[in-house]
């Protein structure tokens, strides 16, 4: 009986160790495969562009586009913000770059000058999240991809984030900030009333652009965007 019990115990522990090792190997293997292949886009250039670079992030498509002299040069799959923590739309700049910025941020960090929070383009220790709405607002890339982009783009690079359709719920006025303000600014630029960046800050220039729109459309000139005006603007 003692020998049988010992053999059963040995079999039990052997099976348990085998299952644990299988799970670990499966996770490691999946992470490696996803990091190396599943999130890659085929037939992409591997040498840096020679022109002036800019970035366009298309939130709905979960794609980051690298442009050279205004022309598309390369695409990367990315993860973006969840519905309750969306990636801020607007026109920003890379303002600082860093290595191994913190736990969960992968091997590279490129910070954006978004005034109401800390947002950036960075790597990840969760490569399976690439292609998903998964972050707290930042843009996640495969570590391999972010390391390449990090070397190619300088501080000051323009970054345009195009988001999913959203409705402006607040009354917008001077000195407010947020993604809804950036959405307003992008609309005013599209209509030809604003020539500055959509930086998400309702400053004097944005107020003047709203007033110009109100004058040309025979509205009360307030410089304030209420819900009625937002609906007219289609935002």
GROMACS .gro file of C-alpha atoms in nm:
model
  235
    1UNK     CA    1   0.000   0.000   0.000
    2UNK     CA    2   0.280   0.238   0.087
    3UNK     CA    3   0.449   0.180  -0.251
    4UNK     CA    4   0.118   0.239  -0.433
    5UNK     CA    5   0.061   0.566  -0.245
    6UNK     CA    6   0.414   0.682  -0.326
    7UNK     CA    7   0.367   0.602  -0.694
    8UNK     CA    8   0.031   0.785  -0.700
    9UNK     CA    9   0.189   1.088  -0.540
   10UNK     CA   10   0.472   1.082  -0.790
   11UNK     CA   11   0.227   1.057  -1.080
   12UNK     CA   12   0.013   1.339  -0.937
   13UNK     CA   13   0.309   1.574  -0.892
   14UNK     CA   14   0.449   1.483  -1.234
   15UNK     CA   15   0.118   1.561  -1.402
   16UNK     CA   16   0.084   1.887  -1.205
   17UNK     CA   17   0.436   1.999  -1.300
   18UNK     CA   18   0.370   1.907  -1.664
   19UNK     CA   19   0.050   2.111  -1.673
   20UNK     CA   20   0.211   2.412  -1.508
   21UNK     CA   21   0.506   2.402  -1.748
   22UNK     CA   22   0.267   2.366  -2.043
   23UNK     CA   23   0.077   2.677  -1.937
   24UNK     CA   24   0.398   2.877  -1.886
   25UNK     CA   25   0.542   2.767  -2.220
   26UNK     CA   26   0.212   2.843  -2.390
   27UNK     CA   27   0.201   3.196  -2.250
   28UNK     CA   28   0.565   3.266  -2.332
   29UNK     CA   29   0.526   3.116  -2.677
   30UNK     CA   30   0.212   3.318  -2.748
   31UNK     CA   31   0.372   3.640  -2.627
   32UNK     CA   32   0.674   3.578  -2.847
   33UNK     CA   33   0.463   3.487  -3.151
   34UNK     CA   34   0.237   3.789  -3.106
   35UNK     CA   35   0.534   4.019  -3.051
   36UNK     CA   36   0.715   3.893  -3.358
   37UNK     CA   37   0.439   3.813  -3.607
   38UNK     CA   38   0.072   3.858  -3.527
   39UNK     CA   39   0.081   4.238  -3.491
   40UNK     CA   40   0.321   4.296  -3.779
   41UNK     CA   41   0.216   4.449  -4.111
   42UNK     CA   42   0.389   4.285  -4.405
   43UNK     CA   43   0.591   4.448  -4.683
   44UNK     CA   44   0.694   4.754  -4.480
   45UNK     CA   45   1.017   4.953  -4.519
   46UNK     CA   46   1.287   4.889  -4.259
   47UNK     CA   47   1.510   5.190  -4.326
   48UNK     CA   48   1.438   5.539  -4.186
   49UNK     CA   49   1.267   5.791  -4.415
   50UNK     CA   50   1.471   6.087  -4.538
   51UNK     CA   51   1.203   6.358  -4.526
   52UNK     CA   52   1.033   6.555  -4.249
   53UNK     CA   53   0.838   6.308  -4.041
   54UNK     CA   54   0.493   6.330  -3.889
   55UNK     CA   55   0.257   6.080  -3.729
   56UNK     CA   56  -0.114   6.019  -3.783
   57UNK     CA   57  -0.290   5.792  -3.535
   58UNK     CA   58  -0.622   5.651  -3.652
   59UNK     CA   59  -0.798   5.538  -3.337
   60UNK     CA   60  -1.088   5.361  -3.508
   61UNK     CA   61  -0.849   5.151  -3.718
   62UNK     CA   62  -0.596   5.105  -3.433
   63UNK     CA   63  -0.319   5.206  -3.672
   64UNK     CA   64  -0.027   5.447  -3.641
   65UNK     CA   65   0.090   5.596  -3.970
   66UNK     CA   66   0.437   5.740  -4.016
   67UNK     CA   67   0.447   6.007  -4.286
   68UNK     CA   68   0.752   6.150  -4.462
   69UNK     CA   69   0.708   6.493  -4.623
   70UNK     CA   70   0.333   6.443  -4.596
   71UNK     CA   71   0.334   6.105  -4.771
   72UNK     CA   72   0.254   5.774  -4.601
   73UNK     CA   73   0.577   5.583  -4.535
   74UNK     CA   74   0.490   5.304  -4.290
   75UNK     CA   75   0.204   5.167  -4.079
   76UNK     CA   76   0.209   5.004  -3.736
   77UNK     CA   77  -0.070   4.824  -3.551
   78UNK     CA   78  -0.137   4.972  -3.210
   79UNK     CA   79  -0.360   4.951  -2.904
   80UNK     CA   80  -0.555   5.261  -2.802
   81UNK     CA   81  -0.775   5.378  -2.517
   82UNK     CA   82  -1.079   5.194  -2.388
   83UNK     CA   83  -1.422   5.358  -2.420
   84UNK     CA   84  -1.406   5.493  -2.064
   85UNK     CA   85  -1.044   5.613  -2.104
   86UNK     CA   86  -1.027   5.724  -2.469
   87UNK     CA   87  -0.715   5.832  -2.653
   88UNK     CA   88  -0.732   6.214  -2.683
   89UNK     CA   89  -0.797   6.342  -3.035
   90UNK     CA   90  -0.614   6.652  -3.149
   91UNK     CA   91  -0.284   6.777  -3.285
   92UNK     CA   92   0.011   6.727  -3.055
   93UNK     CA   93   0.389   6.699  -3.054
   94UNK     CA   94   0.643   6.454  -2.918
   95UNK     CA   95   0.794   6.654  -2.633
   96UNK     CA   96   1.024   6.401  -2.468
   97UNK     CA   97   1.165   6.054  -2.522
   98UNK     CA   98   1.285   5.802  -2.268
   99UNK     CA   99   1.400   5.442  -2.221
  100UNK     CA  100   1.219   5.192  -1.995
  101UNK     CA  101   0.994   5.465  -1.861
  102UNK     CA  102   0.806   5.246  -1.617
  103UNK     CA  103   0.637   4.914  -1.550
  104UNK     CA  104   0.400   4.821  -1.830
  105UNK     CA  105   0.532   5.083  -2.073
  106UNK     CA  106   0.769   4.856  -2.262
  107UNK     CA  107   1.116   4.955  -2.371
  108UNK     CA  108   1.052   5.306  -2.508
  109UNK     CA  109   0.837   5.609  -2.421
  110UNK     CA  110   0.754   5.914  -2.633
  111UNK     CA  111   0.554   6.172  -2.439
  112UNK     CA  112   0.289   6.398  -2.593
  113UNK     CA  113   0.212   6.757  -2.490
  114UNK     CA  114  -0.152   6.691  -2.399
  115UNK     CA  115  -0.235   6.949  -2.129
  116UNK     CA  116  -0.486   6.753  -1.918
  117UNK     CA  117  -0.293   6.434  -1.851
  118UNK     CA  118   0.017   6.224  -1.917
  119UNK     CA  119  -0.016   6.046  -2.250
  120UNK     CA  120   0.242   5.895  -2.480
  121UNK     CA  121   0.336   5.643  -2.744
  122UNK     CA  122   0.508   5.349  -2.577
  123UNK     CA  123   0.586   4.980  -2.583
  124UNK     CA  124   0.405   4.719  -2.378
  125UNK     CA  125   0.447   4.403  -2.174
  126UNK     CA  126   0.106   4.291  -2.309
  127UNK     CA  127   0.169   4.241  -2.682
  128UNK     CA  128  -0.157   4.051  -2.721
  129UNK     CA  129  -0.343   4.381  -2.657
  130UNK     CA  130  -0.214   4.530  -2.984
  131UNK     CA  131  -0.506   4.592  -3.216
  132UNK     CA  132  -0.749   4.641  -2.927
  133UNK     CA  133  -0.916   4.924  -2.736
  134UNK     CA  134  -0.721   4.835  -2.424
  135UNK     CA  135  -0.520   5.124  -2.277
  136UNK     CA  136  -0.589   5.411  -2.040
  137UNK     CA  137  -0.553   5.656  -2.329
  138UNK     CA  138  -0.193   5.603  -2.437
  139UNK     CA  139  -0.088   5.446  -2.766
  140UNK     CA  140   0.071   5.104  -2.724
  141UNK     CA  141   0.305   4.949  -2.979
  142UNK     CA  142   0.501   4.627  -3.001
  143UNK     CA  143   0.839   4.684  -2.837
  144UNK     CA  144   1.010   4.599  -3.166
  145UNK     CA  145   0.804   4.866  -3.344
  146UNK     CA  146   0.835   5.139  -3.083
  147UNK     CA  147   1.212   5.089  -3.068
  148UNK     CA  148   1.232   5.145  -3.443
  149UNK     CA  149   1.004   5.451  -3.436
  150UNK     CA  150   1.190   5.592  -3.135
  151UNK     CA  151   1.514   5.600  -3.336
  152UNK     CA  152   1.352   5.753  -3.643
  153UNK     CA  153   1.154   6.046  -3.508
  154UNK     CA  154   1.292   6.350  -3.324
  155UNK     CA  155   1.146   6.545  -3.035
  156UNK     CA  156   0.903   6.799  -3.180
  157UNK     CA  157   0.748   6.558  -3.432
  158UNK     CA  158   0.384   6.645  -3.510
  159UNK     CA  159   0.128   6.385  -3.402
  160UNK     CA  160  -0.232   6.405  -3.523
  161UNK     CA  161  -0.480   6.178  -3.345
  162UNK     CA  162  -0.803   6.111  -3.529
  163UNK     CA  163  -1.062   5.958  -3.298
  164UNK     CA  164  -1.390   5.778  -3.311
  165UNK     CA  165  -1.702   5.988  -3.359
  166UNK     CA  166  -1.802   6.157  -3.035
  167UNK     CA  167  -2.065   6.407  -2.932
  168UNK     CA  168  -1.981   6.728  -2.752
  169UNK     CA  169  -2.180   6.713  -2.428
  170UNK     CA  170  -2.045   7.025  -2.254
  171UNK     CA  171  -2.098   7.392  -2.326
  172UNK     CA  172  -1.755   7.497  -2.452
  173UNK     CA  173  -1.608   7.837  -2.377
  174UNK     CA  174  -1.288   8.031  -2.319
  175UNK     CA  175  -1.023   7.870  -2.095
  176UNK     CA  176  -1.172   7.520  -2.107
  177UNK     CA  177  -0.971   7.220  -2.226
  178UNK     CA  178  -1.031   6.862  -2.330
  179UNK     CA  179  -1.080   6.628  -2.622
  180UNK     CA  180  -1.414   6.791  -2.702
  181UNK     CA  181  -1.237   7.126  -2.742
  182UNK     CA  182  -0.987   6.960  -2.977
  183UNK     CA  183  -1.280   6.817  -3.174
  184UNK     CA  184  -1.429   7.167  -3.203
  185UNK     CA  185  -1.096   7.307  -3.318
  186UNK     CA  186  -1.054   7.038  -3.583
  187UNK     CA  187  -1.403   7.119  -3.714
  188UNK     CA  188  -1.326   7.492  -3.723
  189UNK     CA  189  -1.005   7.419  -3.913
  190UNK     CA  190  -1.196   7.203  -4.159
  191UNK     CA  191  -1.439   7.493  -4.219
  192UNK     CA  192  -1.157   7.745  -4.259
  193UNK     CA  193  -1.213   7.947  -3.941
  194UNK     CA  194  -0.907   7.835  -3.746
  195UNK     CA  195  -0.545   7.830  -3.860
  196UNK     CA  196  -0.376   7.715  -3.539
  197UNK     CA  197  -0.328   7.365  -3.396
  198UNK     CA  198  -0.613   7.167  -3.246
  199UNK     CA  199  -0.441   7.156  -2.907
  200UNK     CA  200  -0.751   7.099  -2.694
  201UNK     CA  201  -0.724   7.439  -2.521
  202UNK     CA  202  -1.004   7.694  -2.576
  203UNK     CA  203  -0.782   8.000  -2.598
  204UNK     CA  204  -0.832   8.345  -2.747
  205UNK     CA  205  -0.770   8.229  -3.105
  206UNK     CA  206  -1.033   7.956  -3.076
  207UNK     CA  207  -1.279   8.204  -2.923
  208UNK     CA  208  -1.222   8.443  -3.213
  209UNK     CA  209  -1.278   8.159  -3.461
  210UNK     CA  210  -1.611   8.074  -3.296
  211UNK     CA  211  -1.711   8.441  -3.303
  212UNK     CA  212  -1.622   8.465  -3.674
  213UNK     CA  213  -1.843   8.164  -3.745
  214UNK     CA  214  -2.127   8.321  -3.546
  215UNK     CA  215  -2.095   8.653  -3.731
  216UNK     CA  216  -2.100   8.491  -4.075
  217UNK     CA  217  -2.404   8.282  -3.985
  218UNK     CA  218  -2.604   8.569  -3.829
  219UNK     CA  219  -2.589   8.426  -3.478
  220UNK     CA  220  -2.553   8.599  -3.145
  221UNK     CA  221  -2.180   8.661  -3.105
  222UNK     CA  222  -2.081   8.504  -2.773
  223UNK     CA  223  -1.769   8.301  -2.850
  224UNK     CA  224  -1.944   8.015  -2.667
  225UNK     CA  225  -2.037   7.680  -2.821
  226UNK     CA  226  -2.366   7.563  -2.673
  227UNK     CA  227  -2.540   7.240  -2.768
  228UNK     CA  228  -2.737   7.407  -3.046
  229UNK     CA  229  -2.421   7.541  -3.211
  230UNK     CA  230  -2.245   7.207  -3.161
  231UNK     CA  231  -2.529   7.035  -3.346
  232UNK     CA  232  -2.508   7.288  -3.629
  233UNK     CA  233  -2.133   7.221  -3.653
  234UNK     CA  234  -2.201   6.849  -3.656
  235UNK     CA  235  -2.002   6.774  -3.344
   0.00000   0.00000   0.00000
